[in-house]
């Protein structure tokens, strides 16, 4: 029996940092730019497995939970990297789907000297996870399910929802952009989402502006993160709680959301109150952004006062 099963994406992240990546203001925000046709020297280079499915699996395992990951990779060198890094942190890899002829997802992350980044992603095998790939019997023997981006596969999502509703399994969900669009369009209705904790960032929350009230009336805890500004937790029928971000100098920002979620949910499962759940999330995400890679800075349970 597993404490937590994560379902979502698996990638290999390639980080490239250079002061020559220029920041320029634009109507839609800030652009990270480089000269077209030019050659740029890279100051720092690093690669590591990533994707929310594996980031959260490793994070929960370091928090002391018996964890399994359900993700899809290709039978290639990058897929082996994903396997090896999950095993290194004692994540059960028995339910990782590995397919011949598919390419493991790869993200190239360009980081400016200020720590901001732009990401180029080839989703590959990560976007091919289907309902038939899910070990439904495993889920029935898990205490908690964490769902992240599954490329808006509605068959998988609805079947998972049915399984969660028919059991005593707890669930957290950090939907990807395509899943958010399904909720916004009404294809996934708030009352059909059986999760205990729904988490996303402020920009993603804005996508759901027309259904926000229904979500707040339906889901026990809705957590909205807002980077350096902190964030809010909305408790159904109770109150909302505002938390502050930590004061740390970011090396890069990839994995911050996954790390916050791991800290928050771990504290929740250990019976902590909302304030302490947020503190664990802030501490975990603050550690991650001071290291290269989405997993390097993930903390262990011993790093938190109990």
PDB file of N, CA and C in Angstrom, residues 214-287:
ATOM      1  N   UNK A 214     -18.062  29.124  -7.906  1.00  0.00           N
ATOM      2  CA  UNK A 214     -18.530  27.741  -7.815  1.00  0.00           C
ATOM      3  C   UNK A 214     -17.440  26.833  -7.259  1.00  0.00           C
ATOM      4  N   UNK A 215     -16.195  27.075  -7.667  1.00  0.00           N
ATOM      5  CA  UNK A 215     -15.083  26.277  -7.144  1.00  0.00           C
ATOM      6  C   UNK A 215     -14.899  26.510  -5.652  1.00  0.00           C
ATOM      7  N   UNK A 216     -14.997  27.771  -5.231  1.00  0.00           N
ATOM      8  CA  UNK A 216     -14.824  28.098  -3.818  1.00  0.00           C
ATOM      9  C   UNK A 216     -15.945  27.518  -2.962  1.00  0.00           C
ATOM     10  N   UNK A 217     -17.130  27.350  -3.552  1.00  0.00           N
ATOM     11  CA  UNK A 217     -18.263  26.774  -2.827  1.00  0.00           C
ATOM     12  C   UNK A 217     -18.216  25.250  -2.787  1.00  0.00           C
ATOM     13  N   UNK A 218     -17.386  24.661  -3.653  1.00  0.00           N
ATOM     14  CA  UNK A 218     -17.402  23.207  -3.832  1.00  0.00           C
ATOM     15  C   UNK A 218     -16.209  22.500  -3.207  1.00  0.00           C
ATOM     16  N   UNK A 219     -15.023  23.096  -3.324  1.00  0.00           N
ATOM     17  CA  UNK A 219     -13.784  22.416  -2.943  1.00  0.00           C
ATOM     18  C   UNK A 219     -13.318  22.888  -1.569  1.00  0.00           C
ATOM     19  N   UNK A 220     -12.875  21.953  -0.753  1.00  0.00           N
ATOM     20  CA  UNK A 220     -12.521  22.246   0.640  1.00  0.00           C
ATOM     21  C   UNK A 220     -11.429  23.301   0.759  1.00  0.00           C
ATOM     22  N   UNK A 221     -10.362  23.151  -0.024  1.00  0.00           N
ATOM     23  CA  UNK A 221      -9.253  24.102   0.042  1.00  0.00           C
ATOM     24  C   UNK A 221      -8.821  24.466  -1.375  1.00  0.00           C
ATOM     25  N   UNK A 222      -8.877  25.743  -1.692  1.00  0.00           N
ATOM     26  CA  UNK A 222      -8.375  26.257  -2.969  1.00  0.00           C
ATOM     27  C   UNK A 222      -7.180  27.146  -2.646  1.00  0.00           C
ATOM     28  N   UNK A 223      -6.023  26.783  -3.179  1.00  0.00           N
ATOM     29  CA  UNK A 223      -4.781  27.487  -2.870  1.00  0.00           C
ATOM     30  C   UNK A 223      -4.306  28.215  -4.119  1.00  0.00           C
ATOM     31  N   UNK A 224      -4.149  29.531  -4.022  1.00  0.00           N
ATOM     32  CA  UNK A 224      -3.710  30.353  -5.142  1.00  0.00           C
ATOM     33  C   UNK A 224      -2.359  30.962  -4.791  1.00  0.00           C
ATOM     34  N   UNK A 225      -1.323  30.560  -5.520  1.00  0.00           N
ATOM     35  CA  UNK A 225       0.019  31.086  -5.264  1.00  0.00           C
ATOM     36  C   UNK A 225       0.278  32.299  -6.154  1.00  0.00           C
ATOM     37  N   UNK A 226       1.088  33.210  -5.647  1.00  0.00           N
ATOM     38  CA  UNK A 226       1.365  34.446  -6.390  1.00  0.00           C
ATOM     39  C   UNK A 226       2.835  34.839  -6.277  1.00  0.00           C
ATOM     40  N   UNK A 227       3.716  33.862  -6.459  1.00  0.00           N
ATOM     41  CA  UNK A 227       5.149  34.127  -6.509  1.00  0.00           C
ATOM     42  C   UNK A 227       5.675  34.858  -5.294  1.00  0.00           C
ATOM     43  N   UNK A 228       6.400  35.947  -5.533  1.00  0.00           N
ATOM     44  CA  UNK A 228       7.028  36.719  -4.453  1.00  0.00           C
ATOM     45  C   UNK A 228       6.020  37.421  -3.551  1.00  0.00           C
ATOM     46  N   UNK A 229       4.767  37.502  -4.005  1.00  0.00           N
ATOM     47  CA  UNK A 229       3.734  38.166  -3.202  1.00  0.00           C
ATOM     48  C   UNK A 229       3.082  37.222  -2.192  1.00  0.00           C
ATOM     49  N   UNK A 230       3.405  35.942  -2.280  1.00  0.00           N
ATOM     50  CA  UNK A 230       2.797  34.976  -1.373  1.00  0.00           C
ATOM     51  C   UNK A 230       1.601  34.303  -2.007  1.00  0.00           C
ATOM     52  N   UNK A 231       0.450  34.349  -1.343  1.00  0.00           N
ATOM     53  CA  UNK A 231      -0.730  33.716  -1.910  1.00  0.00           C
ATOM     54  C   UNK A 231      -1.879  33.651  -0.922  1.00  0.00           C
ATOM     55  N   UNK A 232      -2.955  32.957  -1.334  1.00  0.00           N
ATOM     56  CA  UNK A 232      -4.174  32.835  -0.532  1.00  0.00           C
ATOM     57  C   UNK A 232      -4.618  31.376  -0.469  1.00  0.00           C
ATOM     58  N   UNK A 233      -5.192  31.022   0.666  1.00  0.00           N
ATOM     59  CA  UNK A 233      -5.888  29.747   0.810  1.00  0.00           C
ATOM     60  C   UNK A 233      -7.345  30.059   1.128  1.00  0.00           C
ATOM     61  N   UNK A 234      -8.253  29.508   0.324  1.00  0.00           N
ATOM     62  CA  UNK A 234      -9.684  29.710   0.540  1.00  0.00           C
ATOM     63  C   UNK A 234     -10.278  28.414   1.087  1.00  0.00           C
ATOM     64  N   UNK A 235     -10.882  28.508   2.262  1.00  0.00           N
ATOM     65  CA  UNK A 235     -11.471  27.356   2.932  1.00  0.00           C
ATOM     66  C   UNK A 235     -12.984  27.389   2.757  1.00  0.00           C
ATOM     67  N   UNK A 236     -13.531  26.356   2.168  1.00  0.00           N
ATOM     68  CA  UNK A 236     -14.981  26.311   1.954  1.00  0.00           C
ATOM     69  C   UNK A 236     -15.733  26.427   3.283  1.00  0.00           C
ATOM     70  N   UNK A 237     -16.700  27.331   3.313  1.00  0.00           N
ATOM     71  CA  UNK A 237     -17.567  27.544   4.476  1.00  0.00           C
ATOM     72  C   UNK A 237     -16.839  28.127   5.688  1.00  0.00           C
ATOM     73  N   UNK A 238     -15.598  28.525   5.556  1.00  0.00           N
ATOM     74  CA  UNK A 238     -14.865  28.998   6.725  1.00  0.00           C
ATOM     75  C   UNK A 238     -14.283  30.387   6.481  1.00  0.00           C
ATOM     76  N   UNK A 239     -13.056  30.467   6.002  1.00  0.00           N
ATOM     77  CA  UNK A 239     -12.367  31.751   5.886  1.00  0.00           C
ATOM     78  C   UNK A 239     -11.273  31.615   4.844  1.00  0.00           C
ATOM     79  N   UNK A 240     -10.648  32.735   4.536  1.00  0.00           N
ATOM     80  CA  UNK A 240      -9.477  32.659   3.669  1.00  0.00           C
ATOM     81  C   UNK A 240      -8.259  33.115   4.458  1.00  0.00           C
ATOM     82  N   UNK A 241      -7.129  32.540   4.096  1.00  0.00           N
ATOM     83  CA  UNK A 241      -5.879  32.807   4.804  1.00  0.00           C
ATOM     84  C   UNK A 241      -4.848  33.317   3.806  1.00  0.00           C
ATOM     85  N   UNK A 242      -4.190  34.402   4.146  1.00  0.00           N
ATOM     86  CA  UNK A 242      -3.157  34.969   3.279  1.00  0.00           C
ATOM     87  C   UNK A 242      -1.784  34.655   3.862  1.00  0.00           C
ATOM     88  N   UNK A 243      -0.887  34.180   3.000  1.00  0.00           N
ATOM     89  CA  UNK A 243       0.473  33.896   3.469  1.00  0.00           C
ATOM     90  C   UNK A 243       1.487  34.724   2.680  1.00  0.00           C
ATOM     91  N   UNK A 244       2.648  34.924   3.265  1.00  0.00           N
ATOM     92  CA  UNK A 244       3.719  35.680   2.629  1.00  0.00           C
ATOM     93  C   UNK A 244       4.785  34.737   2.079  1.00  0.00           C
ATOM     94  N   UNK A 245       5.428  35.152   1.001  1.00  0.00           N
ATOM     95  CA  UNK A 245       6.516  34.364   0.423  1.00  0.00           C
ATOM     96  C   UNK A 245       7.780  34.543   1.253  1.00  0.00           C
ATOM     97  N   UNK A 246       8.714  33.626   1.093  1.00  0.00           N
ATOM     98  CA  UNK A 246       9.989  33.737   1.781  1.00  0.00           C
ATOM     99  C   UNK A 246      10.887  34.765   1.112  1.00  0.00           C
ATOM    100  N   UNK A 247      11.849  35.262   1.848  1.00  0.00           N
ATOM    101  CA  UNK A 247      12.789  36.260   1.333  1.00  0.00           C
ATOM    102  C   UNK A 247      14.087  35.555   0.940  1.00  0.00           C
ATOM    103  N   UNK A 248      14.114  35.029  -0.286  1.00  0.00           N
ATOM    104  CA  UNK A 248      15.300  34.320  -0.772  1.00  0.00           C
ATOM    105  C   UNK A 248      15.668  34.847  -2.150  1.00  0.00           C
ATOM    106  N   UNK A 249      16.933  34.701  -2.505  1.00  0.00           N
ATOM    107  CA  UNK A 249      17.411  35.112  -3.823  1.00  0.00           C
ATOM    108  C   UNK A 249      17.315  33.925  -4.770  1.00  0.00           C
ATOM    109  N   UNK A 250      16.475  34.041  -5.784  1.00  0.00           N
ATOM    110  CA  UNK A 250      16.243  32.917  -6.690  1.00  0.00           C
ATOM    111  C   UNK A 250      17.390  32.743  -7.675  1.00  0.00           C
ATOM    112  N   UNK A 251      17.822  31.497  -7.825  1.00  0.00           N
ATOM    113  CA  UNK A 251      18.761  31.124  -8.882  1.00  0.00           C
ATOM    114  C   UNK A 251      17.975  30.815 -10.152  1.00  0.00           C
ATOM    115  N   UNK A 252      16.834  30.185  -9.978  1.00  0.00           N
ATOM    116  CA  UNK A 252      15.893  29.887 -11.054  1.00  0.00           C
ATOM    117  C   UNK A 252      14.553  29.576 -10.405  1.00  0.00           C
ATOM    118  N   UNK A 253      13.475  29.505 -11.186  1.00  0.00           N
ATOM    119  CA  UNK A 253      12.138  29.394 -10.604  1.00  0.00           C
ATOM    120  C   UNK A 253      11.426  28.089 -10.929  1.00  0.00           C
ATOM    121  N   UNK A 254      12.028  27.248 -11.771  1.00  0.00           N
ATOM    122  CA  UNK A 254      11.377  26.011 -12.180  1.00  0.00           C
ATOM    123  C   UNK A 254      11.189  25.078 -10.986  1.00  0.00           C
ATOM    124  N   UNK A 255       9.992  24.535 -10.846  1.00  0.00           N
ATOM    125  CA  UNK A 255       9.704  23.599  -9.769  1.00  0.00           C
ATOM    126  C   UNK A 255       9.186  24.235  -8.499  1.00  0.00           C
ATOM    127  N   UNK A 256       9.105  25.569  -8.463  1.00  0.00           N
ATOM    128  CA  UNK A 256       8.655  26.244  -7.239  1.00  0.00           C
ATOM    129  C   UNK A 256       7.227  25.851  -6.874  1.00  0.00           C
ATOM    130  N   UNK A 257       6.352  25.797  -7.866  1.00  0.00           N
ATOM    131  CA  UNK A 257       4.959  25.439  -7.602  1.00  0.00           C
ATOM    132  C   UNK A 257       4.809  24.015  -7.102  1.00  0.00           C
ATOM    133  N   UNK A 258       5.541  23.085  -7.731  1.00  0.00           N
ATOM    134  CA  UNK A 258       5.495  21.690  -7.285  1.00  0.00           C
ATOM    135  C   UNK A 258       6.007  21.569  -5.853  1.00  0.00           C
ATOM    136  N   UNK A 259       7.081  22.293  -5.546  1.00  0.00           N
ATOM    137  CA  UNK A 259       7.667  22.228  -4.206  1.00  0.00           C
ATOM    138  C   UNK A 259       6.710  22.790  -3.159  1.00  0.00           C
ATOM    139  N   UNK A 260       6.050  23.907  -3.488  1.00  0.00           N
ATOM    140  CA  UNK A 260       5.082  24.470  -2.544  1.00  0.00           C
ATOM    141  C   UNK A 260       3.970  23.463  -2.287  1.00  0.00           C
ATOM    142  N   UNK A 261       3.464  22.863  -3.358  1.00  0.00           N
ATOM    143  CA  UNK A 261       2.379  21.895  -3.211  1.00  0.00           C
ATOM    144  C   UNK A 261       2.801  20.732  -2.323  1.00  0.00           C
ATOM    145  N   UNK A 262       4.001  20.201  -2.555  1.00  0.00           N
ATOM    146  CA  UNK A 262       4.486  19.077  -1.751  1.00  0.00           C
ATOM    147  C   UNK A 262       4.551  19.456  -0.273  1.00  0.00           C
ATOM    148  N   UNK A 263       5.116  20.627   0.015  1.00  0.00           N
ATOM    149  CA  UNK A 263       5.193  21.064   1.400  1.00  0.00           C
ATOM    150  C   UNK A 263       3.824  21.238   2.027  1.00  0.00           C
ATOM    151  N   UNK A 264       2.930  21.875   1.287  1.00  0.00           N
ATOM    152  CA  UNK A 264       1.583  22.153   1.794  1.00  0.00           C
ATOM    153  C   UNK A 264       0.810  20.857   2.045  1.00  0.00           C
ATOM    154  N   UNK A 265       0.773  19.982   1.041  1.00  0.00           N
ATOM    155  CA  UNK A 265       0.008  18.737   1.171  1.00  0.00           C
ATOM    156  C   UNK A 265       0.619  17.827   2.234  1.00  0.00           C
ATOM    157  N   UNK A 266       1.946  17.770   2.301  1.00  0.00           N
ATOM    158  CA  UNK A 266       2.598  16.937   3.317  1.00  0.00           C
ATOM    159  C   UNK A 266       2.196  17.376   4.717  1.00  0.00           C
ATOM    160  N   UNK A 267       2.226  18.681   4.956  1.00  0.00           N
ATOM    161  CA  UNK A 267       1.823  19.196   6.266  1.00  0.00           C
ATOM    162  C   UNK A 267       0.351  18.892   6.539  1.00  0.00           C
ATOM    163  N   UNK A 268      -0.477  19.011   5.504  1.00  0.00           N
ATOM    164  CA  UNK A 268      -1.902  18.694   5.638  1.00  0.00           C
ATOM    165  C   UNK A 268      -2.094  17.239   6.056  1.00  0.00           C
ATOM    166  N   UNK A 269      -1.377  16.330   5.411  1.00  0.00           N
ATOM    167  CA  UNK A 269      -1.512  14.908   5.725  1.00  0.00           C
ATOM    168  C   UNK A 269      -0.977  14.573   7.114  1.00  0.00           C
ATOM    169  N   UNK A 270      -0.100  15.404   7.618  1.00  0.00           N
ATOM    170  CA  UNK A 270       0.448  15.199   8.961  1.00  0.00           C
ATOM    171  C   UNK A 270      -0.356  15.924  10.038  1.00  0.00           C
ATOM    172  N   UNK A 271      -1.501  16.486   9.623  1.00  0.00           N
ATOM    173  CA  UNK A 271      -2.414  17.083  10.589  1.00  0.00           C
ATOM    174  C   UNK A 271      -2.093  18.505  10.999  1.00  0.00           C
ATOM    175  N   UNK A 272      -1.268  19.197  10.210  1.00  0.00           N
ATOM    176  CA  UNK A 272      -0.914  20.583  10.549  1.00  0.00           C
ATOM    177  C   UNK A 272      -2.062  21.533  10.193  1.00  0.00           C
ATOM    178  N   UNK A 273      -2.081  22.707  10.828  1.00  0.00           N
ATOM    179  CA  UNK A 273      -3.098  23.700  10.499  1.00  0.00           C
ATOM    180  C   UNK A 273      -2.701  24.465   9.234  1.00  0.00           C
ATOM    181  N   UNK A 274      -3.607  25.305   8.749  1.00  0.00           N
ATOM    182  CA  UNK A 274      -3.391  25.985   7.474  1.00  0.00           C
ATOM    183  C   UNK A 274      -2.142  26.857   7.500  1.00  0.00           C
ATOM    184  N   UNK A 275      -1.924  27.565   8.589  1.00  0.00           N
ATOM    185  CA  UNK A 275      -0.746  28.426   8.675  1.00  0.00           C
ATOM    186  C   UNK A 275       0.534  27.615   8.517  1.00  0.00           C
ATOM    187  N   UNK A 276       0.598  26.471   9.180  1.00  0.00           N
ATOM    188  CA  UNK A 276       1.809  25.661   9.087  1.00  0.00           C
ATOM    189  C   UNK A 276       1.920  24.980   7.726  1.00  0.00           C
ATOM    190  N   UNK A 277       0.797  24.605   7.134  1.00  0.00           N
ATOM    191  CA  UNK A 277       0.824  24.052   5.772  1.00  0.00           C
ATOM    192  C   UNK A 277       1.477  25.051   4.815  1.00  0.00           C
ATOM    193  N   UNK A 278       1.084  26.312   4.931  1.00  0.00           N
ATOM    194  CA  UNK A 278       1.664  27.354   4.079  1.00  0.00           C
ATOM    195  C   UNK A 278       3.148  27.545   4.378  1.00  0.00           C
ATOM    196  N   UNK A 279       3.514  27.502   5.643  1.00  0.00           N
ATOM    197  CA  UNK A 279       4.917  27.654   6.017  1.00  0.00           C
ATOM    198  C   UNK A 279       5.770  26.543   5.417  1.00  0.00           C
ATOM    199  N   UNK A 280       5.260  25.325   5.436  1.00  0.00           N
ATOM    200  CA  UNK A 280       6.000  24.208   4.843  1.00  0.00           C
ATOM    201  C   UNK A 280       6.125  24.401   3.332  1.00  0.00           C
ATOM    202  N   UNK A 281       5.040  24.862   2.701  1.00  0.00           N
ATOM    203  CA  UNK A 281       5.096  25.108   1.267  1.00  0.00           C
ATOM    204  C   UNK A 281       6.095  26.183   0.909  1.00  0.00           C
ATOM    205  N   UNK A 282       6.077  27.287   1.658  1.00  0.00           N
ATOM    206  CA  UNK A 282       7.001  28.399   1.407  1.00  0.00           C
ATOM    207  C   UNK A 282       8.446  27.960   1.621  1.00  0.00           C
ATOM    208  N   UNK A 283       8.701  27.207   2.666  1.00  0.00           N
ATOM    209  CA  UNK A 283      10.069  26.769   2.947  1.00  0.00           C
ATOM    210  C   UNK A 283      10.581  25.828   1.865  1.00  0.00           C
ATOM    211  N   UNK A 284       9.730  24.907   1.426  1.00  0.00           N
ATOM    212  CA  UNK A 284      10.147  23.949   0.399  1.00  0.00           C
ATOM    213  C   UNK A 284      10.400  24.635  -0.938  1.00  0.00           C
ATOM    214  N   UNK A 285       9.486  25.513  -1.353  1.00  0.00           N
ATOM    215  CA  UNK A 285       9.666  26.214  -2.629  1.00  0.00           C
ATOM    216  C   UNK A 285      10.845  27.172  -2.555  1.00  0.00           C
ATOM    217  N   UNK A 286      11.038  27.807  -1.399  1.00  0.00           N
ATOM    218  CA  UNK A 286      12.177  28.707  -1.230  1.00  0.00           C
ATOM    219  C   UNK A 286      13.498  27.988  -1.371  1.00  0.00           C
ATOM    220  N   UNK A 287      13.551  26.751  -0.906  1.00  0.00           N
ATOM    221  CA  UNK A 287      14.770  25.956  -1.059  1.00  0.00           C
ATOM    222  C   UNK A 287      15.008  25.583  -2.514  1.00  0.00           C
TER     223      UNK A 287
END
